PDB file of C-alpha atoms in Angstrom:
ATOM      1  CA  MET A 209      -0.003   0.008   0.023  1.00 88.00           C
ATOM      2  CA  GLU A 210       1.317   3.436  -0.899  1.00 92.00           C
ATOM      3  CA  ILE A 211       0.023   6.661   0.597  1.00 90.00           C
ATOM      4  CA  SER A 212       0.635  10.163  -0.763  1.00 93.00           C
ATOM      5  CA  VAL A 213      -0.381  13.303   0.959  1.00 92.00           C
ATOM      6  CA  HIS A 214      -2.042  16.027  -1.150  1.00 95.00           C
ATOM      7  CA  ASN A 215      -1.800  19.536   0.247  1.00 93.00           C
ATOM      8  CA  PRO A 216      -2.256  22.008  -2.613  1.00 94.00           C
ATOM      9  CA  THR A 217      -0.477  25.312  -1.947  1.00 90.00           C
ATOM     10  CA  SER A 218      -2.734  27.540  -4.056  1.00 94.00           C
ATOM     11  CA  GLY A 219      -6.445  27.831  -4.626  1.00 95.00           C
ATOM     12  CA  VAL A 220      -7.300  26.465  -1.113  1.00 95.00           C
ATOM     13  CA  TYR A 221      -6.556  27.485   2.500  1.00 93.00           C
ATOM     14  CA  PRO A 222      -3.222  26.110   3.669  1.00 92.00           C
ATOM     15  CA  ALA A 223      -2.990  22.883   5.593  1.00 92.00           C
ATOM     16  CA  THR A 224      -1.563  23.226   9.100  1.00 88.00           C
ATOM     17  CA  SER A 225       1.208  21.257  10.628  1.00 85.00           C
ATOM     18  CA  ASP A 226      -1.184  18.712  12.110  1.00 84.00           C
ATOM     19  CA  TYR A 227      -3.671  18.446   9.228  1.00 87.00           C
ATOM     20  CA  VAL A 228      -3.718  17.140   5.628  1.00 92.00           C
ATOM     21  CA  HIS A 229      -6.300  18.044   2.980  1.00 94.00           C
ATOM     22  CA  ALA A 230      -6.178  14.634   1.439  1.00 95.00           C
ATOM     23  CA  ILE A 231      -4.325  11.362   1.047  1.00 92.00           C
ATOM     24  CA  GLU A 232      -4.226   9.071  -1.926  1.00 94.00           C
ATOM     25  CA  VAL A 233      -4.055   5.365  -1.237  1.00 94.00           C
ATOM     26  CA  ARG A 234      -2.688   3.064  -3.927  1.00 95.00           C
ATOM     27  CA  GLY A 235      -2.315  -0.688  -4.050  1.00 94.00           C
ATOM     28  CA  VAL A 236      -5.102  -1.373  -1.682  1.00 93.00           C
ATOM     29  CA  GLU A 237      -6.444  -4.905  -1.564  1.00 96.00           C
ATOM     30  CA  ARG A 238      -8.927  -4.420   1.364  1.00 97.00           C
ATOM     31  CA  THR A 239     -10.902  -1.524   2.779  1.00 97.00           C
ATOM     32  CA  LEU A 240     -12.402  -1.593   6.267  1.00 97.00           C
ATOM     33  CA  TYR A 241     -15.310   0.780   7.121  1.00 97.00           C
ATOM     34  CA  VAL A 242     -15.694   0.922  10.933  1.00 97.00           C
ATOM     35  CA  SER A 243     -18.991   2.071  12.432  1.00 96.00           C
ATOM     36  CA  GLY A 244     -19.018   4.918  14.937  1.00 96.00           C
ATOM     37  CA  THR A 245     -17.145   3.430  17.908  1.00 97.00           C
ATOM     38  CA  MET A 246     -17.827   4.594  21.383  1.00 96.00           C
ATOM     39  CA  GLY A 247     -15.710   5.017  24.556  1.00 97.00           C
ATOM     40  CA  LEU A 248     -17.482   2.086  26.201  1.00 97.00           C
ATOM     41  CA  ASP A 249     -15.862  -0.774  28.176  1.00 97.00           C
ATOM     42  CA  PRO A 250     -16.586  -4.445  27.290  1.00 96.00           C
ATOM     43  CA  SER A 251     -19.699  -4.370  29.510  1.00 97.00           C
ATOM     44  CA  GLY A 252     -21.047  -1.384  27.580  1.00 95.00           C
ATOM     45  CA  ALA A 253     -20.414   1.214  30.359  1.00 97.00           C
ATOM     46  CA  ALA A 254     -19.143   4.649  29.225  1.00 97.00           C
ATOM     47  CA  GLY A 255     -15.832   5.911  30.656  1.00 97.00           C
ATOM     48  CA  ALA A 256     -16.427   8.469  33.401  1.00 97.00           C
ATOM     49  CA  THR A 257     -14.449  11.262  31.720  1.00 97.00           C
ATOM     50  CA  PHE A 258     -13.658  12.379  28.217  1.00 97.00           C
ATOM     51  CA  ASP A 259     -10.089  11.218  28.492  1.00 97.00           C
ATOM     52  CA  GLU A 260     -11.237   7.758  29.739  1.00 98.00           C
ATOM     53  CA  GLN A 261     -13.695   7.577  26.813  1.00 98.00           C
ATOM     54  CA  LEU A 262     -10.846   8.505  24.369  1.00 98.00           C
ATOM     55  CA  ASP A 263      -8.696   5.692  25.819  1.00 98.00           C
ATOM     56  CA  LEU A 264     -11.610   3.225  25.521  1.00 98.00           C
ATOM     57  CA  VAL A 265     -12.601   4.218  22.004  1.00 98.00           C
ATOM     58  CA  TRP A 266      -8.932   3.866  20.671  1.00 98.00           C
ATOM     59  CA  SER A 267      -8.672   0.518  22.493  1.00 98.00           C
ATOM     60  CA  ASN A 268     -11.923  -0.576  20.939  1.00 98.00           C
ATOM     61  CA  LEU A 269     -10.720   0.546  17.505  1.00 98.00           C
ATOM     62  CA  ARG A 270      -7.469  -1.338  17.929  1.00 98.00           C
ATOM     63  CA  THR A 271      -9.445  -4.524  18.705  1.00 98.00           C
ATOM     64  CA  ILE A 272     -11.789  -4.042  15.745  1.00 98.00           C
ATOM     65  CA  LEU A 273      -8.784  -3.413  13.377  1.00 98.00           C
ATOM     66  CA  ALA A 274      -7.050  -6.456  14.718  1.00 98.00           C
ATOM     67  CA  SER A 275     -10.090  -8.583  13.891  1.00 97.00           C
ATOM     68  CA  ALA A 276      -9.313  -7.630  10.247  1.00 98.00           C
ATOM     69  CA  ASP A 277      -5.613  -8.172  10.616  1.00 98.00           C
ATOM     70  CA  MET A 278      -5.059  -4.373  10.670  1.00 98.00           C
ATOM     71  CA  THR A 279      -3.615  -1.790  13.053  1.00 98.00           C
ATOM     72  CA  VAL A 280      -3.979   1.953  13.486  1.00 98.00           C
ATOM     73  CA  ASP A 281      -1.285   2.259  10.797  1.00 97.00           C
ATOM     74  CA  ASN A 282      -3.977   1.209   8.296  1.00 97.00           C
ATOM     75  CA  ILE A 283      -6.351   4.056   9.246  1.00 98.00           C
ATOM     76  CA  VAL A 284      -6.780   6.487   6.337  1.00 97.00           C
ATOM     77  CA  ARG A 285      -9.656   8.606   7.557  1.00 98.00           C
ATOM     78  CA  VAL A 286     -11.131   9.609  10.882  1.00 98.00           C
ATOM     79  CA  THR A 287     -14.461  11.337  11.679  1.00 98.00           C
ATOM     80  CA  SER A 288     -15.002  12.428  15.273  1.00 98.00           C
ATOM     81  CA  TYR A 289     -18.446  13.106  16.752  1.00 97.00           C
ATOM     82  CA  LEU A 290     -17.976  15.208  19.924  1.00 98.00           C
ATOM     83  CA  ARG A 291     -20.537  16.113  22.583  1.00 96.00           C
ATOM     84  CA  ASP A 292     -18.888  19.571  23.046  1.00 96.00           C
ATOM     85  CA  ARG A 293     -16.610  21.740  20.970  1.00 97.00           C
ATOM     86  CA  SER A 294     -14.219  22.051  23.900  1.00 97.00           C
ATOM     87  CA  TYR A 295     -13.297  18.393  23.269  1.00 97.00           C
ATOM     88  CA  ALA A 296     -11.779  19.180  19.812  1.00 97.00           C
ATOM     89  CA  VAL A 297      -8.211  19.879  21.072  1.00 96.00           C
ATOM     90  CA  PRO A 298      -7.909  16.882  23.423  1.00 97.00           C
ATOM     91  CA  ASN A 299      -9.544  14.699  20.754  1.00 97.00           C
ATOM     92  CA  ALA A 300      -6.967  15.815  18.124  1.00 96.00           C
ATOM     93  CA  ALA A 301      -4.124  15.177  20.564  1.00 96.00           C
ATOM     94  CA  ALA A 302      -5.431  11.710  21.374  1.00 97.00           C
ATOM     95  CA  ARG A 303      -5.778  10.977  17.608  1.00 97.00           C
ATOM     96  CA  ASN A 304      -2.274  12.194  16.780  1.00 95.00           C
ATOM     97  CA  LYS A 305      -0.869  10.089  19.615  1.00 96.00           C
ATOM     98  CA  ALA A 306      -2.857   6.947  18.653  1.00 97.00           C
ATOM     99  CA  LEU A 307      -1.704   7.385  14.969  1.00 97.00           C
ATOM    100  CA  GLY A 308       1.910   7.915  16.068  1.00 96.00           C
ATOM    101  CA  GLY A 309       2.034  11.374  14.635  1.00 91.00           C
ATOM    102  CA  ARG A 310       0.801  10.267  11.189  1.00 93.00           C
ATOM    103  CA  PHE A 311      -1.856  12.608   9.864  1.00 93.00           C
ATOM    104  CA  VAL A 312      -4.874  11.453   7.804  1.00 96.00           C
ATOM    105  CA  PRO A 313      -7.945  13.389   6.614  1.00 97.00           C
ATOM    106  CA  VAL A 314     -10.231  14.192   9.575  1.00 97.00           C
ATOM    107  CA  THR A 315     -13.476  15.852  10.313  1.00 97.00           C
ATOM    108  CA  ALA A 316     -14.920  16.685  13.763  1.00 96.00           C
ATOM    109  CA  ILE A 317     -18.538  17.307  14.236  1.00 97.00           C
ATOM    110  CA  VAL A 318     -20.306  18.529  17.458  1.00 97.00           C
ATOM    111  CA  VAL A 319     -23.416  16.453  18.031  1.00 95.00           C
ATOM    112  CA  ASP A 320     -25.993  15.464  20.596  1.00 91.00           C
ATOM    113  CA  HIS A 321     -25.285  11.760  21.277  1.00 83.00           C
ATOM    114  CA  LEU A 322     -27.903   9.060  21.797  1.00 83.00           C
ATOM    115  CA  ALA A 323     -26.977   8.693  25.486  1.00 88.00           C
ATOM    116  CA  ASP A 324     -26.135  11.488  27.939  1.00 91.00           C
ATOM    117  CA  ASP A 325     -22.915   9.745  29.110  1.00 94.00           C
ATOM    118  CA  TRP A 326     -21.492   9.313  25.552  1.00 95.00           C
ATOM    119  CA  LEU A 327     -18.964  12.184  24.934  1.00 97.00           C
ATOM    120  CA  VAL A 328     -17.077  10.952  21.814  1.00 97.00           C
ATOM    121  CA  GLU A 329     -17.595   8.570  18.941  1.00 97.00           C
ATOM    122  CA  LEU A 330     -15.029   7.920  16.281  1.00 98.00           C
ATOM    123  CA  GLU A 331     -15.657   6.493  12.768  1.00 98.00           C
ATOM    124  CA  VAL A 332     -12.697   5.271  10.713  1.00 98.00           C
ATOM    125  CA  ILE A 333     -11.763   3.886   7.338  1.00 98.00           C
ATOM    126  CA  ALA A 334      -8.764   1.646   7.109  1.00 98.00           C
ATOM    127  CA  ALA A 335      -6.995   0.177   4.085  1.00 97.00           C
ATOM    128  CA  ALA A 336      -4.546  -2.616   3.559  1.00 96.00           C
TER     129      ALA A 336
END
């Protein structure tokens, strides 16, 4: 699999140091579309804090990816659904840490979740 970053320098606002406009993925044999994944423990209970939920959601994503013989290195897109806009910065930091400093196209959306104790939900696309 080959990944190329596309950050045009004219005709669109500039990408920042922690953001890419797009990536191109070539030589892919498999694509995994992961449903919105919550910060819930194996019993279905939500983490008590936003940071706990981020830890759980990334752990859950690692488990789901492993079931397809993939890792976070295979993630090529992340969409974040956040309960509050104040979660944007810690969410980005957790994502950047989880991806080992590798940047992929991202979108963050502030939403009202289905349950009051759900603070974050992540949806990813992975390729191998």
